[in-house]
Amino acid sequence: MSINSTLKKEGIKVVNKLNTLEVNRIASNISEKICSAFPEHSINQSDLFISIARLNMYIAEIPASDLAVAKYFYKNNSIYFSKDMDLENLNTLAVHECIHFMQEIKGKNGKLLRLGLYNLENRHNSGMALNEAAVQLMASIATNSAIDNVKYYNMDISTESPLFYPIQTTLIKQMIYFTGSYPLFHSTFCSNDVFKNTFIAKSSLKAYSDIIYNLDLLVDYETQLNNASYELSTSSEETSLNKVKKLNSKISALKEIILKKTLETQNIIIKNCFTSEYNLIRNLEDIKEFQVKLYNFKHLLISNENYNFFDTFYSEMISKLDEKREYIDKYGIVNNFNIETNISIIEEETYGFKFFKKLFEKIKLLFEEKIRQKNLD
């Protein structure tokens, strides 16, 4: 599909092209924001400015049903800004689209292969929502967006991005509560699997896969909901009562589905990540740190008047901590020998990596053999 066909399909109409001075001002603004917000990633501000300044930038009419006020198209390296957008005070979506430009990886034929956390080459073609949430979270950080307490679909959410991907950005903040933010930002910028492997090490492959799948579903459900809401809001007096009832029914059903799927995803994060950390507890200090971390997670919760999973899980884990504390008091430090978990976040399988992995495996076998012999004795 040609770029003109794509623009037409999305209802985007070009008004005018920005001149060099305007493009440079935007490139300077955005490169400064990104580099200041993420200094640990050693992004060269001058190089980033030059790259962004080479983009084609246009003012365009973007459909009212589309909440986006800026869109990047990789096929022609162009960004289209809504004519209603204040270019002197760029919002998160302008930064969002420039991060997309930074993270894209193309093949020799110009085909898009990967966009940050979204790997278009994998069999399931999943991860789009995870990447969008990560980019929006980073754009919110870069623009110093304040945390806002909002209510969506009967859920209470605290987010820096109340208008764009509020659910997804909140869930991804729950994920980096366990991994730290560096792996996420690194993989978002560099389009690799460091964050994926780190989160899997902190939970499980199934948990990661389920979360990614659910995030994609949530975006799809929200798109359906936005379309239905827009259709209802633009209905006229001639619209049949039956159609209005169907639209209202569809909107209510989608809101309920979104609520259930969101809380289900949150529960997957809570259960898998805290269980994994619990299994690594070795001593009384670990117990104390775990208890504090478990308690502080409540500040990241997406809540609902009928939601009680975390309270129940919290009580169960406190009981388990008491049992582990008694065990440590009686038998001493717990030996957790799980080297594979610790090294799974390493990205490249270099010769040195393979050598040490084999060495660790041999050490692990020797360790298990000693424990077995001790038990036999």
Short mmCIF file of C-alpha atoms in Angstrom, two decimals:
data_model
loop_
_atom_site.label_atom_id
_atom_site.label_comp_id
_atom_site.label_asym_id
_atom_site.label_seq_id
_atom_site.Cartn_x
_atom_site.Cartn_y
_atom_site.Cartn_z
CA MET A 1 0.00 0.00 0.00
CA SER A 2 1.42 3.41 -0.95
CA ILE A 3 1.87 6.13 1.67
CA ASN A 4 -0.89 8.20 0.05
CA SER A 5 -3.27 5.26 0.29
CA THR A 6 -2.29 4.74 3.93
CA LEU A 7 -2.90 8.39 4.77
CA LYS A 8 -6.24 8.32 2.98
CA LYS A 9 -7.26 5.14 4.78
CA GLU A 10 -6.50 6.76 8.17
CA GLY A 11 -8.30 9.96 7.18
CA ILE A 12 -5.17 12.14 7.33
CA LYS A 13 -5.10 15.15 5.00
CA VAL A 14 -1.88 17.12 4.61
CA VAL A 15 -2.29 20.88 5.13
CA ASN A 16 1.28 22.01 4.64
CA LYS A 17 4.90 20.96 5.11
CA LEU A 18 6.91 22.53 7.92
CA ASN A 19 9.88 24.65 6.88
CA THR A 20 13.48 24.00 7.93
CA LEU A 21 13.38 26.50 10.81
CA GLU A 22 10.24 24.91 12.28
CA VAL A 23 11.63 21.39 11.87
CA ASN A 24 14.90 22.34 13.56
CA ARG A 25 13.06 23.92 16.48
CA ILE A 26 11.03 20.75 17.02
CA ALA A 27 14.12 18.52 16.64
CA SER A 28 16.03 20.62 19.17
CA ASN A 29 13.15 20.58 21.65
CA ILE A 30 12.58 16.82 21.46
CA SER A 31 16.26 15.77 21.43
CA GLU A 32 16.87 17.90 24.52
CA LYS A 33 13.89 16.39 26.36
CA ILE A 34 14.86 12.79 25.56
CA CYS A 35 18.54 13.14 26.40
CA SER A 36 17.82 14.99 29.66
CA ALA A 37 15.26 12.39 30.75
CA PHE A 38 17.44 9.33 30.00
CA PRO A 39 21.08 10.30 30.60
CA GLU A 40 22.07 6.75 31.60
CA HIS A 41 21.49 5.58 28.02
CA SER A 42 24.26 7.79 26.62
CA ILE A 43 22.26 9.16 23.70
CA ASN A 44 24.22 11.79 21.81
CA GLN A 45 21.98 14.87 21.71
CA SER A 46 23.69 16.34 18.65
CA ASP A 47 23.30 13.11 16.66
CA LEU A 48 19.68 12.76 17.77
CA PHE A 49 18.94 16.35 16.74
CA ILE A 50 20.42 15.75 13.28
CA SER A 51 18.42 12.52 12.82
CA ILE A 52 15.11 14.08 13.84
CA ALA A 53 15.79 17.20 11.77
CA ARG A 54 16.08 15.02 8.66
CA LEU A 55 12.49 13.83 9.05
CA ASN A 56 9.74 15.23 6.86
CA MET A 57 7.24 17.04 9.06
CA TYR A 58 3.74 18.06 8.07
CA ILE A 59 0.72 19.82 9.53
CA ALA A 60 -2.33 17.70 8.80
CA GLU A 61 -5.99 17.22 9.51
CA ILE A 62 -6.40 14.14 11.70
CA PRO A 63 -9.88 12.66 12.29
CA ALA A 64 -11.58 13.72 15.53
CA SER A 65 -12.18 10.06 16.35
CA ASP A 66 -8.39 9.56 16.48
CA LEU A 67 -7.05 10.83 19.80
CA ALA A 68 -3.51 11.04 18.41
CA VAL A 69 -2.22 14.50 17.52
CA ALA A 70 0.98 13.24 15.91
CA LYS A 71 1.76 10.20 13.76
CA TYR A 72 5.03 8.81 12.44
CA PHE A 73 5.11 6.77 9.22
CA TYR A 74 8.28 4.74 8.72
CA LYS A 75 7.70 4.19 4.98
CA ASN A 76 8.47 7.82 4.16
CA ASN A 77 10.21 8.90 7.40
CA SER A 78 7.56 11.52 8.07
CA ILE A 79 5.69 12.87 11.08
CA TYR A 80 2.22 14.37 10.69
CA PHE A 81 1.17 16.83 13.40
CA SER A 82 -2.45 17.76 13.96
CA LYS A 83 -3.30 21.29 12.87
CA ASP A 84 -4.79 21.76 16.36
CA MET A 85 -1.48 20.98 18.08
CA ASP A 86 0.62 23.70 19.67
CA LEU A 87 4.07 23.19 18.16
CA GLU A 88 5.56 25.67 20.63
CA ASN A 89 4.56 23.42 23.53
CA LEU A 90 5.05 19.86 22.28
CA ASN A 91 3.07 17.27 24.20
CA THR A 92 3.92 13.65 24.93
CA LEU A 93 2.65 12.35 21.59
CA ALA A 94 5.18 14.37 19.60
CA VAL A 95 7.97 12.87 21.71
CA HIS A 96 6.22 9.49 21.46
CA GLU A 97 6.40 9.51 17.66
CA CYS A 98 10.06 10.57 17.62
CA ILE A 99 10.94 7.66 19.91
CA HIS A 100 9.25 5.39 17.36
CA PHE A 101 11.58 6.84 14.77
CA MET A 102 14.59 6.15 17.01
CA GLN A 103 13.69 2.53 17.68
CA GLU A 104 12.79 1.24 14.22
CA ILE A 105 14.88 -1.50 12.59
CA LYS A 106 14.38 -2.10 8.88
CA GLY A 107 15.50 -4.87 6.55
CA LYS A 108 17.45 -4.34 3.32
CA ASN A 109 14.21 -3.96 1.41
CA GLY A 110 12.98 -1.23 3.77
CA LYS A 111 10.54 -3.57 5.50
CA LEU A 112 10.02 -2.84 9.18
CA LEU A 113 11.44 -5.75 11.22
CA ARG A 114 11.25 -4.45 14.76
CA LEU A 115 10.00 -1.45 16.67
CA GLY A 116 11.46 -1.50 20.16
CA LEU A 117 9.69 -4.24 22.12
CA TYR A 118 7.49 -5.09 19.13
CA ASN A 119 9.14 -7.82 17.06
CA LEU A 120 7.36 -8.09 13.73
CA GLU A 121 9.40 -11.16 12.81
CA ASN A 122 8.12 -13.39 15.60
CA ARG A 123 5.50 -15.97 14.76
CA HIS A 124 2.77 -14.47 16.93
CA ASN A 125 3.47 -10.87 15.88
CA SER A 126 2.75 -9.73 19.46
CA GLY A 127 4.13 -6.95 21.60
CA MET A 128 2.66 -3.92 19.85
CA ALA A 129 0.76 -2.75 22.95
CA LEU A 130 3.74 -3.34 25.23
CA ASN A 131 5.89 -1.18 22.99
CA GLU A 132 3.28 1.57 22.74
CA ALA A 133 2.92 1.61 26.53
CA ALA A 134 6.70 1.75 27.04
CA VAL A 135 7.10 4.57 24.52
CA GLN A 136 4.22 6.55 26.03
CA LEU A 137 5.61 6.08 29.54
CA MET A 138 9.00 7.34 28.37
CA ALA A 139 7.41 10.27 26.53
CA SER A 140 5.52 11.19 29.72
CA ILE A 141 8.75 11.09 31.69
CA ALA A 142 10.55 13.19 29.06
CA THR A 143 7.85 15.88 29.24
CA ASN A 144 7.73 15.83 33.07
CA SER A 145 4.08 14.80 33.10
CA ALA A 146 2.53 14.80 36.57
CA ILE A 147 0.84 11.71 37.97
CA ASP A 148 -2.93 12.00 37.81
CA ASN A 149 -5.58 9.92 39.58
CA VAL A 150 -8.27 8.99 37.10
CA LYS A 151 -11.18 6.58 36.79
CA TYR A 152 -11.56 4.40 33.70
CA TYR A 153 -14.19 1.71 33.20
CA ASN A 154 -14.93 1.72 36.95
CA MET A 155 -11.22 1.37 37.80
CA ASP A 156 -9.10 3.80 39.82
CA ILE A 157 -5.74 4.40 38.14
CA SER A 158 -2.72 6.58 38.96
CA THR A 159 -0.86 7.44 35.78
CA GLU A 160 1.38 10.02 34.08
CA SER A 161 -0.58 9.39 30.89
CA PRO A 162 -4.31 9.79 31.60
CA LEU A 163 -5.28 10.33 27.95
CA PHE A 164 -3.12 7.78 26.12
CA TYR A 165 -2.65 4.13 27.14
CA PRO A 166 -3.41 4.80 30.85
CA ILE A 167 -4.08 1.12 31.59
CA GLN A 168 -1.09 -0.19 29.65
CA THR A 169 1.37 2.36 31.07
CA THR A 170 0.21 1.53 34.61
CA LEU A 171 0.61 -2.21 34.04
CA ILE A 172 4.07 -1.73 32.56
CA LYS A 173 5.06 0.30 35.65
CA GLN A 174 4.04 -2.73 37.70
CA MET A 175 6.36 -4.87 35.55
CA ILE A 176 9.36 -2.57 36.02
CA TYR A 177 8.72 -2.56 39.77
CA PHE A 178 10.45 -5.95 39.59
CA THR A 179 12.92 -5.47 36.74
CA GLY A 180 13.93 -1.85 37.30
CA SER A 181 13.39 0.75 34.57
CA TYR A 182 16.75 0.42 32.82
CA PRO A 183 16.03 -2.88 30.97
CA LEU A 184 12.70 -1.50 29.70
CA PHE A 185 14.10 1.81 28.46
CA HIS A 186 17.16 0.09 26.99
CA SER A 187 15.07 -2.39 24.99
CA THR A 188 12.63 0.31 23.92
CA PHE A 189 15.43 2.45 22.52
CA CYS A 190 17.65 -0.36 21.18
CA SER A 191 14.99 -2.86 20.02
CA ASN A 192 16.30 -5.95 21.80
CA ASP A 193 15.12 -8.60 24.28
CA VAL A 194 16.90 -7.44 27.43
CA PHE A 195 13.65 -6.38 29.10
CA LYS A 196 11.85 -9.51 27.95
CA ASN A 197 14.55 -11.81 29.32
CA THR A 198 14.84 -9.84 32.55
CA PHE A 199 11.10 -9.99 33.22
CA ILE A 200 10.99 -13.70 32.39
CA ALA A 201 13.82 -14.23 34.89
CA LYS A 202 11.72 -12.37 37.46
CA SER A 203 8.53 -14.31 36.70
CA SER A 204 8.16 -16.96 33.97
CA LEU A 205 7.94 -17.27 30.20
CA LYS A 206 4.22 -18.09 30.42
CA ALA A 207 3.54 -15.04 32.58
CA TYR A 208 5.34 -12.77 30.12
CA SER A 209 3.51 -14.29 27.14
CA ASP A 210 0.12 -13.98 28.85
CA ILE A 211 0.76 -10.36 29.79
CA ILE A 212 1.86 -9.41 26.27
CA TYR A 213 -1.18 -11.16 24.79
CA ASN A 214 -3.54 -9.41 27.22
CA LEU A 215 -2.04 -5.98 26.55
CA ASP A 216 -2.64 -6.43 22.82
CA LEU A 217 -6.21 -7.54 23.54
CA LEU A 218 -6.82 -4.48 25.72
CA VAL A 219 -5.75 -2.13 22.92
CA ASP A 220 -8.07 -3.94 20.52
CA TYR A 221 -11.00 -3.73 22.96
CA GLU A 222 -10.35 -0.05 23.61
CA THR A 223 -10.24 0.64 19.88
CA GLN A 224 -13.61 -1.07 19.49
CA LEU A 225 -14.94 0.94 22.43
CA ASN A 226 -13.70 4.26 21.02
CA ASN A 227 -15.25 3.48 17.64
CA ALA A 228 -18.59 2.55 19.21
CA SER A 229 -18.57 5.64 21.46
CA TYR A 230 -17.74 7.91 18.53
CA GLU A 231 -20.49 6.35 16.44
CA LEU A 232 -22.97 6.90 19.27
CA SER A 233 -21.86 10.50 19.85
CA THR A 234 -22.26 11.36 16.16
CA SER A 235 -25.62 9.63 15.74
CA SER A 236 -28.46 11.85 14.60
CA GLU A 237 -32.16 12.00 15.34
CA GLU A 238 -32.68 9.74 12.36
CA THR A 239 -30.65 6.96 13.98
CA SER A 240 -32.98 4.16 14.94
CA LEU A 241 -33.66 3.51 18.62
CA ASN A 242 -32.66 -0.12 18.09
CA LYS A 243 -29.22 0.88 16.81
CA VAL A 244 -28.68 3.26 19.73
CA LYS A 245 -29.59 0.46 22.15
CA LYS A 246 -27.15 -1.91 20.42
CA LEU A 247 -24.36 0.66 20.61
CA ASN A 248 -25.01 1.30 24.31
CA SER A 249 -25.09 -2.43 24.97
CA LYS A 250 -21.82 -2.92 23.07
CA ILE A 251 -20.15 -0.06 24.97
CA SER A 252 -21.21 -1.49 28.35
CA ALA A 253 -20.02 -4.99 27.41
CA LEU A 254 -16.64 -3.73 26.20
CA LYS A 255 -16.09 -1.71 29.38
CA GLU A 256 -16.78 -4.81 31.46
CA ILE A 257 -14.40 -6.91 29.34
CA ILE A 258 -11.66 -4.27 29.65
CA LEU A 259 -12.10 -4.14 33.43
CA LYS A 260 -11.85 -7.93 33.80
CA LYS A 261 -8.90 -8.29 31.43
CA THR A 262 -7.01 -5.45 33.14
CA LEU A 263 -7.40 -6.91 36.63
CA GLU A 264 -6.58 -10.39 35.30
CA THR A 265 -3.31 -9.06 33.86
CA GLN A 266 -2.49 -7.25 37.10
CA ASN A 267 -3.05 -10.47 39.03
CA ILE A 268 -0.65 -12.34 36.72
CA ILE A 269 2.07 -9.78 37.47
CA ILE A 270 1.45 -9.87 41.21
CA LYS A 271 1.27 -13.64 41.58
CA ASN A 272 4.19 -14.59 39.36
CA CYS A 273 6.66 -11.86 40.29
CA PHE A 274 6.15 -11.98 44.04
CA THR A 275 6.13 -15.78 44.07
CA SER A 276 9.42 -15.77 42.18
CA GLU A 277 10.95 -13.30 44.65
CA TYR A 278 9.59 -15.27 47.60
CA ASN A 279 11.34 -18.39 46.33
CA LEU A 280 14.66 -16.52 46.39
CA ILE A 281 14.44 -15.54 50.06
CA ARG A 282 17.50 -16.84 51.93
CA ASN A 283 17.64 -15.02 55.25
CA LEU A 284 15.79 -12.76 57.67
CA GLU A 285 16.99 -9.61 55.89
CA ASP A 286 15.47 -10.92 52.64
CA ILE A 287 12.18 -11.46 54.45
CA LYS A 288 12.18 -7.88 55.70
CA GLU A 289 12.92 -6.49 52.22
CA PHE A 290 10.27 -8.70 50.62
CA GLN A 291 7.63 -7.57 53.12
CA VAL A 292 8.38 -3.89 52.43
CA LYS A 293 8.28 -4.48 48.66
CA LEU A 294 4.99 -6.35 48.93
CA TYR A 295 3.46 -3.56 51.03
CA ASN A 296 4.65 -0.75 48.73
CA PHE A 297 3.19 -2.42 45.62
CA LYS A 298 -0.26 -1.27 46.71
CA HIS A 299 0.64 2.24 45.46
CA LEU A 300 0.78 0.86 41.90
CA LEU A 301 -2.50 -1.03 42.07
CA ILE A 302 -5.33 -0.56 39.64
CA SER A 303 -8.29 -0.86 41.98
CA ASN A 304 -11.99 -1.47 41.80
CA GLU A 305 -14.69 -1.60 44.46
CA ASN A 306 -14.97 -5.38 44.02
CA TYR A 307 -11.24 -6.07 43.66
CA ASN A 308 -9.76 -8.07 46.55
CA PHE A 309 -7.11 -10.28 44.92
CA PHE A 310 -4.15 -8.28 46.26
CA ASP A 311 -5.47 -8.18 49.83
CA THR A 312 -5.98 -11.94 49.80
CA PHE A 313 -2.59 -12.55 48.18
CA TYR A 314 -0.94 -10.19 50.67
CA SER A 315 -2.37 -12.13 53.64
CA GLU A 316 -1.27 -15.45 52.15
CA MET A 317 2.27 -14.21 51.54
CA ILE A 318 2.56 -12.80 55.08
CA SER A 319 1.60 -16.24 56.41
CA LYS A 320 4.21 -17.87 54.17
CA LEU A 321 6.81 -15.35 55.37
CA ASP A 322 6.07 -16.36 58.96
CA GLU A 323 6.63 -20.01 58.00
CA LYS A 324 9.89 -19.19 56.23
CA ARG A 325 11.01 -17.08 59.19
CA GLU A 326 10.44 -20.04 61.53
CA TYR A 327 12.38 -22.29 59.16
CA ILE A 328 15.35 -19.88 59.04
CA ASP A 329 15.30 -19.50 62.84
CA LYS A 330 15.43 -23.27 63.16
CA TYR A 331 17.74 -24.33 60.30
CA GLY A 332 19.60 -21.20 59.26
CA ILE A 333 20.06 -19.65 55.80
CA VAL A 334 18.04 -21.14 52.95
CA ASN A 335 20.21 -22.20 49.97
CA ASN A 336 18.74 -21.02 46.68
CA PHE A 337 20.95 -22.08 43.79
CA ASN A 338 19.34 -20.75 40.66
CA ILE A 339 22.17 -19.46 38.51
CA GLU A 340 20.23 -19.84 35.26
CA THR A 341 17.78 -17.20 36.48
CA ASN A 342 20.60 -14.79 37.20
CA ILE A 343 22.32 -15.17 33.85
CA SER A 344 19.23 -15.34 31.65
CA ILE A 345 19.17 -11.56 31.22
CA ILE A 346 22.46 -11.64 29.32
CA GLU A 347 21.64 -10.73 25.74
CA GLU A 348 24.44 -12.15 23.62
CA GLU A 349 25.56 -15.78 23.69
CA THR A 350 29.25 -15.06 23.27
CA TYR A 351 31.94 -17.69 23.66
CA GLY A 352 32.61 -16.46 27.20
CA PHE A 353 28.93 -16.60 28.06
CA LYS A 354 28.62 -20.22 26.85
CA PHE A 355 31.74 -21.19 28.77
CA PHE A 356 30.50 -19.76 32.05
CA LYS A 357 27.04 -21.20 31.53
CA LYS A 358 28.51 -24.70 31.19
CA LEU A 359 30.70 -24.05 34.21
CA PHE A 360 27.69 -22.95 36.28
CA GLU A 361 25.77 -26.04 35.19
CA LYS A 362 28.63 -28.27 36.36
CA ILE A 363 28.84 -26.43 39.68
CA LYS A 364 25.11 -26.80 40.10
CA LEU A 365 25.31 -30.57 39.53
CA LEU A 366 28.12 -30.87 42.07
CA PHE A 367 26.12 -28.81 44.56
CA GLU A 368 23.02 -30.98 44.11
CA GLU A 369 25.11 -34.13 44.43
CA LYS A 370 26.57 -32.93 47.76
CA ILE A 371 23.07 -32.20 49.06
CA ARG A 372 21.92 -35.67 47.94
CA GLN A 373 24.86 -37.36 49.64
CA LYS A 374 24.26 -35.36 52.81
CA ASN A 375 20.63 -36.48 52.85
CA LEU A 376 21.70 -40.14 52.37
CA ASP A 377 24.15 -39.89 55.22
#
